[in-house]
mmCIF file of C-alpha atoms in Angstrom:
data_model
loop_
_atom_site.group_PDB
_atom_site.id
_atom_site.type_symbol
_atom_site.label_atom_id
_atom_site.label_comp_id
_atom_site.label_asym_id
_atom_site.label_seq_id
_atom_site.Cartn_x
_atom_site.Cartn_y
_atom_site.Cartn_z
ATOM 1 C CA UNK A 29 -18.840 -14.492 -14.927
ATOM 2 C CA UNK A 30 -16.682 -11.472 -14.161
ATOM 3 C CA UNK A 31 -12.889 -12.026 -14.326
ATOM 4 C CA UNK A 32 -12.695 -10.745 -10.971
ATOM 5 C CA UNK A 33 -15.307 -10.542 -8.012
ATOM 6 C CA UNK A 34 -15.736 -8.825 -4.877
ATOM 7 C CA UNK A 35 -19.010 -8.713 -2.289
ATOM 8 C CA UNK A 36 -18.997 -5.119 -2.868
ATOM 9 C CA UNK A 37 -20.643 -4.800 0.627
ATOM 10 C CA UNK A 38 -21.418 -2.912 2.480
ATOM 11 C CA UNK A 39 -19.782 -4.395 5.963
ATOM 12 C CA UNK A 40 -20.457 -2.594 8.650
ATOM 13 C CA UNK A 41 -18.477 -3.228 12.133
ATOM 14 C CA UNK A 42 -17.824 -2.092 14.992
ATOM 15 C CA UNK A 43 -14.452 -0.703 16.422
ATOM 16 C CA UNK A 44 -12.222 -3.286 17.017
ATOM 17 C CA UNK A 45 -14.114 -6.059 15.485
ATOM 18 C CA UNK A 46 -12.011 -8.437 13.211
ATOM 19 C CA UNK A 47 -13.240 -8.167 9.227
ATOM 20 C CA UNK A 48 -12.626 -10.370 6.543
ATOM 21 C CA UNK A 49 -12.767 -9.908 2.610
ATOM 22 C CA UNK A 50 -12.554 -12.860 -0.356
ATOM 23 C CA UNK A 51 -11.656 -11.876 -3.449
ATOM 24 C CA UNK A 52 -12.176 -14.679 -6.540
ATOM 25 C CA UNK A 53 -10.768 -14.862 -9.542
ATOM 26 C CA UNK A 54 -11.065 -16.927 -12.796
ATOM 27 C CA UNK A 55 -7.832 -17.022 -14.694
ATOM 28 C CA UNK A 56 -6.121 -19.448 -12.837
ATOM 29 C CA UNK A 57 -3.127 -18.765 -14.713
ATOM 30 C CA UNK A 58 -3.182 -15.512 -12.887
ATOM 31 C CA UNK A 59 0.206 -14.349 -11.632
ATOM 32 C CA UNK A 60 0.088 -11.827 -9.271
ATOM 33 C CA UNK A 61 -2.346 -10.200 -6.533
ATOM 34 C CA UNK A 62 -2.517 -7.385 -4.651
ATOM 35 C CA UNK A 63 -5.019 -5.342 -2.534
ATOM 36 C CA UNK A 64 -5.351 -1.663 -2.444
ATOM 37 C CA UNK A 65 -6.981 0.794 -0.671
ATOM 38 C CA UNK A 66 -9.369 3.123 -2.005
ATOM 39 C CA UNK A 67 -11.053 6.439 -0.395
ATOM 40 C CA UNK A 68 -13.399 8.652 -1.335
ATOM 41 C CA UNK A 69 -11.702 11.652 -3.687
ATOM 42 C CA UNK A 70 -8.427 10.124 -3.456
ATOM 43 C CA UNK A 71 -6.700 7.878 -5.444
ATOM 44 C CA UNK A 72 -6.003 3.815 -4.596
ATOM 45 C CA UNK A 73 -3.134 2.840 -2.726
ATOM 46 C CA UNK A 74 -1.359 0.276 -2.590
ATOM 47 C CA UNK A 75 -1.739 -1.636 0.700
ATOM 48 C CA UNK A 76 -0.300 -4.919 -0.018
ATOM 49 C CA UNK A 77 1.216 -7.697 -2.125
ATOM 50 C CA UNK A 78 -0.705 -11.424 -1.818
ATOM 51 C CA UNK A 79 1.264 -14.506 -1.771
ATOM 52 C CA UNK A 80 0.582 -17.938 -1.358
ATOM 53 C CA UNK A 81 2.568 -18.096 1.657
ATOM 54 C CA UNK A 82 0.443 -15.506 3.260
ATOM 55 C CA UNK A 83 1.592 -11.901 3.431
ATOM 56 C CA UNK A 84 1.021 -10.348 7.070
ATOM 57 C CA UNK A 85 1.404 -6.358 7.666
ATOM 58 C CA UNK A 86 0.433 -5.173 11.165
ATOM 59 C CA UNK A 87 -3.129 -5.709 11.906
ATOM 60 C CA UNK A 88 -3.884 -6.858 8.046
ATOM 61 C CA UNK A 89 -2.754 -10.273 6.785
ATOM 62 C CA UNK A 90 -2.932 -11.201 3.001
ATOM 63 C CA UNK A 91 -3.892 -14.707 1.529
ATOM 64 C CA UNK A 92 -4.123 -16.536 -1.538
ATOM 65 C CA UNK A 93 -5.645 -19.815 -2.106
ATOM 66 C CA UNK A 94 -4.513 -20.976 -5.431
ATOM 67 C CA UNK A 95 -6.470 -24.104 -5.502
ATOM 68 C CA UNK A 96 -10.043 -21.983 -5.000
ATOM 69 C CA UNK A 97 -8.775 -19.418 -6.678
ATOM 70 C CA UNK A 98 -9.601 -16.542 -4.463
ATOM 71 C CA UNK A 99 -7.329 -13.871 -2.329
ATOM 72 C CA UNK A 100 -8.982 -12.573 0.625
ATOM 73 C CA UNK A 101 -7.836 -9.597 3.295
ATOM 74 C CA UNK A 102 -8.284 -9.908 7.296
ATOM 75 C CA UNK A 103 -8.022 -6.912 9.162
ATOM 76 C CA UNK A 104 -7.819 -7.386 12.973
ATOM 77 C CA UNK A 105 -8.746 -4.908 15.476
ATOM 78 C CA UNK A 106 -10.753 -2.366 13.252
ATOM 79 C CA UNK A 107 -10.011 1.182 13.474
ATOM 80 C CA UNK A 108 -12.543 3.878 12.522
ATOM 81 C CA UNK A 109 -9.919 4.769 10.124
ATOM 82 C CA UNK A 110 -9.697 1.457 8.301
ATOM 83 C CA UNK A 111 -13.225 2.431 6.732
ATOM 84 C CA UNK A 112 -12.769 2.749 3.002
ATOM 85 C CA UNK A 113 -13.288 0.584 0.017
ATOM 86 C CA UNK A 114 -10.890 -2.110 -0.696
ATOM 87 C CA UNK A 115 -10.030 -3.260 -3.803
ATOM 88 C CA UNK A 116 -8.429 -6.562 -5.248
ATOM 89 C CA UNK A 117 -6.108 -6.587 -8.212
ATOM 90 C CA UNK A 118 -5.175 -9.505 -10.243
ATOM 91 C CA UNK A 119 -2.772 -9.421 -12.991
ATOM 92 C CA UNK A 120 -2.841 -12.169 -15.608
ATOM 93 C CA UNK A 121 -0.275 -14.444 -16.853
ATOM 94 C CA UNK A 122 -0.742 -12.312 -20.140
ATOM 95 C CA UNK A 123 0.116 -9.162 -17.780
ATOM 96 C CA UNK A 124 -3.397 -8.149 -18.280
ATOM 97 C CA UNK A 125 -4.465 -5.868 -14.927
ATOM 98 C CA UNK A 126 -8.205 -6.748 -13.569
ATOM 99 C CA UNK A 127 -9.338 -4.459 -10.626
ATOM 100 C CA UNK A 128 -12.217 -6.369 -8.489
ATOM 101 C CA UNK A 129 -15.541 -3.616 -8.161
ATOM 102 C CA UNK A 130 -14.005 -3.240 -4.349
ATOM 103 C CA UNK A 131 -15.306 -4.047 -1.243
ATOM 104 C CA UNK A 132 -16.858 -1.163 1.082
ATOM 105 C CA UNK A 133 -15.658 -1.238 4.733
ATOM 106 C CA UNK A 134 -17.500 1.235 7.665
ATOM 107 C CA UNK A 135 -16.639 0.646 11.059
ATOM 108 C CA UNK A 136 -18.624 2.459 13.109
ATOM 109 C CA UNK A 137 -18.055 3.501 17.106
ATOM 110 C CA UNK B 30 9.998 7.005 -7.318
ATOM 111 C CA UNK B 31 7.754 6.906 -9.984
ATOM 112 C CA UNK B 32 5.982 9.607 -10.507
ATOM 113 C CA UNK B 33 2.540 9.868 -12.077
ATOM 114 C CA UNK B 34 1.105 13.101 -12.709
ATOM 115 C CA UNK B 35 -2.209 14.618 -13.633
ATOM 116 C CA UNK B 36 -2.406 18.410 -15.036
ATOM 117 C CA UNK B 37 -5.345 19.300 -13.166
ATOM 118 C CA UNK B 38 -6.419 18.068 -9.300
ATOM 119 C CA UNK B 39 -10.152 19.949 -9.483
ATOM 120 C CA UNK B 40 -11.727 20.936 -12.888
ATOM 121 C CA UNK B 41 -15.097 22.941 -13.908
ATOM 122 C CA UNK B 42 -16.447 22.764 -17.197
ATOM 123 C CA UNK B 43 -20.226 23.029 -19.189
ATOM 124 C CA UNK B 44 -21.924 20.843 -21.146
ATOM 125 C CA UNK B 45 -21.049 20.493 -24.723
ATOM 126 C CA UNK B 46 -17.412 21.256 -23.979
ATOM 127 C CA UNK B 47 -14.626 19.865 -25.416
ATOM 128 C CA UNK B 48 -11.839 18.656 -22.348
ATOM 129 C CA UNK B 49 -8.313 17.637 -22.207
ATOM 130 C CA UNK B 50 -7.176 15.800 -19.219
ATOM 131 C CA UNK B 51 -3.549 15.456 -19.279
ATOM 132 C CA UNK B 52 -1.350 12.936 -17.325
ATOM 133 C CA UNK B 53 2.963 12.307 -17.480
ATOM 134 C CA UNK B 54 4.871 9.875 -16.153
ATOM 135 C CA UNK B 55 8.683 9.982 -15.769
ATOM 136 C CA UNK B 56 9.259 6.240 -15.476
ATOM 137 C CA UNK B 57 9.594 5.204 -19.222
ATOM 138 C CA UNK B 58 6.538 3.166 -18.988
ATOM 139 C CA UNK B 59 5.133 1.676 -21.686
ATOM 140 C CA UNK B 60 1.504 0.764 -20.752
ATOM 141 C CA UNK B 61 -0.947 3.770 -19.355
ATOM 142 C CA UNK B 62 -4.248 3.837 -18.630
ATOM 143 C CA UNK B 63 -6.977 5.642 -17.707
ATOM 144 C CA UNK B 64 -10.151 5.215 -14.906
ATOM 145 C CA UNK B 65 -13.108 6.895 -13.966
ATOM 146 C CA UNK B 66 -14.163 6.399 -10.190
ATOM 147 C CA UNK B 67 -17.303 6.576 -9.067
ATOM 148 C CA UNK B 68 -19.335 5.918 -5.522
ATOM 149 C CA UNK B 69 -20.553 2.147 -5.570
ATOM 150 C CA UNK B 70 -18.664 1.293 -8.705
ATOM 151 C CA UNK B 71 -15.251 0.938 -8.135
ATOM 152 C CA UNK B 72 -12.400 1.287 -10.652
ATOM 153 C CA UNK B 73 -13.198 1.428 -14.505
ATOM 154 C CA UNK B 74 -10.915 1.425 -17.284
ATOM 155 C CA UNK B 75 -11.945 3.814 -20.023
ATOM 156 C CA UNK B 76 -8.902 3.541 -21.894
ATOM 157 C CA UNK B 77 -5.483 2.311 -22.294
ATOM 158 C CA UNK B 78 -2.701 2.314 -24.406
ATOM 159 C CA UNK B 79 0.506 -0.007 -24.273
ATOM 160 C CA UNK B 80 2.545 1.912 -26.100
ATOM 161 C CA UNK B 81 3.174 5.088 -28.750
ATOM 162 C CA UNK B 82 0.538 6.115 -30.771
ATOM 163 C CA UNK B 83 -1.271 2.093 -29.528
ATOM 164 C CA UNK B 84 -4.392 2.240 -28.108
ATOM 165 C CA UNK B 85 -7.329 0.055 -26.557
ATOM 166 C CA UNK B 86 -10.391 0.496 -25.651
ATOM 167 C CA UNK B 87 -11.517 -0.352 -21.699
ATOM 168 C CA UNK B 88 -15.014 -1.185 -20.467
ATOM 169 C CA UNK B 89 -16.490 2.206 -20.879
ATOM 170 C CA UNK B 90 -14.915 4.183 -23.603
ATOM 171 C CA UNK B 91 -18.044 6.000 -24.705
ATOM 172 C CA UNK B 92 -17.988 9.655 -25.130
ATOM 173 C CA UNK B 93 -14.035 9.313 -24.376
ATOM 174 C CA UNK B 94 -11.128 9.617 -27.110
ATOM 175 C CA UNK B 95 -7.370 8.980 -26.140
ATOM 176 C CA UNK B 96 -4.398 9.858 -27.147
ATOM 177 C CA UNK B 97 -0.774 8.827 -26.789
ATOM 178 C CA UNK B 98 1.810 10.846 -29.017
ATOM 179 C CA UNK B 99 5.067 10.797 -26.701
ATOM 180 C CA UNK B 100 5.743 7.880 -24.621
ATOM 181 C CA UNK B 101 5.285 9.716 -21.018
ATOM 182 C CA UNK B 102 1.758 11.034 -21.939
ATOM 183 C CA UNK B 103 -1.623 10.131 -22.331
ATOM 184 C CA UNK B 104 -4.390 12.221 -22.570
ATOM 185 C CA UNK B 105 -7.806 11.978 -22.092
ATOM 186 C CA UNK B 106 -10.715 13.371 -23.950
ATOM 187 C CA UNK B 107 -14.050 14.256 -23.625
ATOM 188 C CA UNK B 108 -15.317 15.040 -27.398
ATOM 189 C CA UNK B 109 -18.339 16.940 -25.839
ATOM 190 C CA UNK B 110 -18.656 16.345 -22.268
ATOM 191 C CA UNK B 111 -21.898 15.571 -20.761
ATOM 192 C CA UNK B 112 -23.218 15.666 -17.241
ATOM 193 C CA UNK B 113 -22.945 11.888 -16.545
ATOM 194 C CA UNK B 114 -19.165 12.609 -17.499
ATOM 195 C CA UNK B 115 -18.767 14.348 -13.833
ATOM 196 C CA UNK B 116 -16.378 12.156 -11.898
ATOM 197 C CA UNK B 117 -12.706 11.446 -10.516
ATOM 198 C CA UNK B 118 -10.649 10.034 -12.832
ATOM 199 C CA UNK B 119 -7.313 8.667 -12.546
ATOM 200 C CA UNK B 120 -4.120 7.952 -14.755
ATOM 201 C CA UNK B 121 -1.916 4.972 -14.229
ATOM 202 C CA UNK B 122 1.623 3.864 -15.525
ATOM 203 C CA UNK B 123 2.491 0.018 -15.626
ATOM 204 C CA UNK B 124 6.446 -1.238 -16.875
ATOM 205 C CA UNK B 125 5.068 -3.771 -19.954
ATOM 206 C CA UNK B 126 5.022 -7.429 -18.646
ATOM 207 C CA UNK B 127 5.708 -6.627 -15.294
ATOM 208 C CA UNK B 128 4.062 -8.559 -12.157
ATOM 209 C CA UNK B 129 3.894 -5.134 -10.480
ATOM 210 C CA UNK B 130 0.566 -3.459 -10.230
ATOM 211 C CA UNK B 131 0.592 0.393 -11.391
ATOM 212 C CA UNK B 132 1.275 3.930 -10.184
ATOM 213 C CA UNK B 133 -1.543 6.026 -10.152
ATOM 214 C CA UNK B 134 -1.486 10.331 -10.518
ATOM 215 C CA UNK B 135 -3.880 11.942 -7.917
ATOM 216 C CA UNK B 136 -6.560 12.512 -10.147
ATOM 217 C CA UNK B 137 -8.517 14.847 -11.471
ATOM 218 C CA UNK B 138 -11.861 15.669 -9.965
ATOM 219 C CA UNK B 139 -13.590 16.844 -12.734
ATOM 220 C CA UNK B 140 -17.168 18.281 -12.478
ATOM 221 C CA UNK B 141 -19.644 18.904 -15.843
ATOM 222 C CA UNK B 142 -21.874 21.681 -15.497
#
């Protein structure tokens, strides 16, 4: 079983549709979690931190679920510019760094 | 700011070559890494290193060779680069032990005639 795992997708929408992404993990000693962005030719970026509290930023809104060990990514009202692939990032209690293989997003017209 | 950067943004080279791809970072980190990316495959670690002259092997290190001399760079290496080796690859930083994910350079679209 991979450390990290991601339905690599591909989801295809439509604008304005609302998405959603899981993201499991097996450490569950794991200590932090993020989720970045990542387009074609470019490199990631960061697009946000994941706590257990729930992490909301605009239209996107971060969650992790500690007992079922998996993060997961909602992204409301999809914008033809939201399509990319989205990656999840868990770093370990050892401070090990484990990207996910990234989850493909197209929203089409 | 940290800053994370990569010598080269595009690079051409033939088959057989040897190539250097260079990356600095000016935030006194101790752990870098590098990543090829490829369509359908995500992010994966060829190499690290978490610190001087230390270094790791990733998932695919393969026709790869690192090297870490100085603290603020880590180079890449293709011993004798091979078609397959075309891709985008990307340099990180990391602070040792920290719960902050890394900085990445631009990266360095490199193509393998």
């Amino acid at each position: 079983r991979k450390e990290v795992e991601q339905d690599p997708g591909p989801f295809n929408v439509p604008e304005g549709a609302t998405v959603a992404f899981n993201c499991t993990y097996s450490n569950s000693a794991s200590q932090s979690f993020f989720w970045y962005r990542l387009d074609c030719r470019k490199e990631p970026k960061l697009l946000m931190s994941v706590y257990s509290s729930g992490n909301e930023d605009g239209r996107f809104t971060a969650q992790l679920n500690r007992a079922s060990q998996y993060i997961s990514l909602l992204i409301r009202d999809s914008k033809l510019s939201d399509s990319a692939t989205y990656l999840c990032v868990v770093i370990s209690n050892t401070g090990k760094l484990i990207f996910g293989q990234g989850t493909t997003l197209q929203v089409k017209p | 700011d940290v800053k994370v950067t990569q010598s080269s943004r595009y690079l051409v080279k033939r088959t057989g070559e040897k190539v250097f791809l260079e990356c600095v970072q000016d935030m006194d980190h101790e752990n870098m890494f590098w990543y090829r990316q490829d369509p359908g495959l995500g992010l994966r670690l060829i190499y690290f290193s978490y610190d001087v002259k230390m270094k790791e092997k990733g998932d695919i290190p393969e026709g790869y060779s690192v090297s870490r001399e100085k603290k603020e760079r880590f180079s890449l290496i293709l011993e004798s680069a091979s078609t397959n080796q075309t891709s985008m690859y990307l340099c990180a930083s990391r602070q040792q032990g920290s719960i902050q994910p890394q900085h990445f350079g631009d990266g360095t679209r490199l193509s393998i005639l």
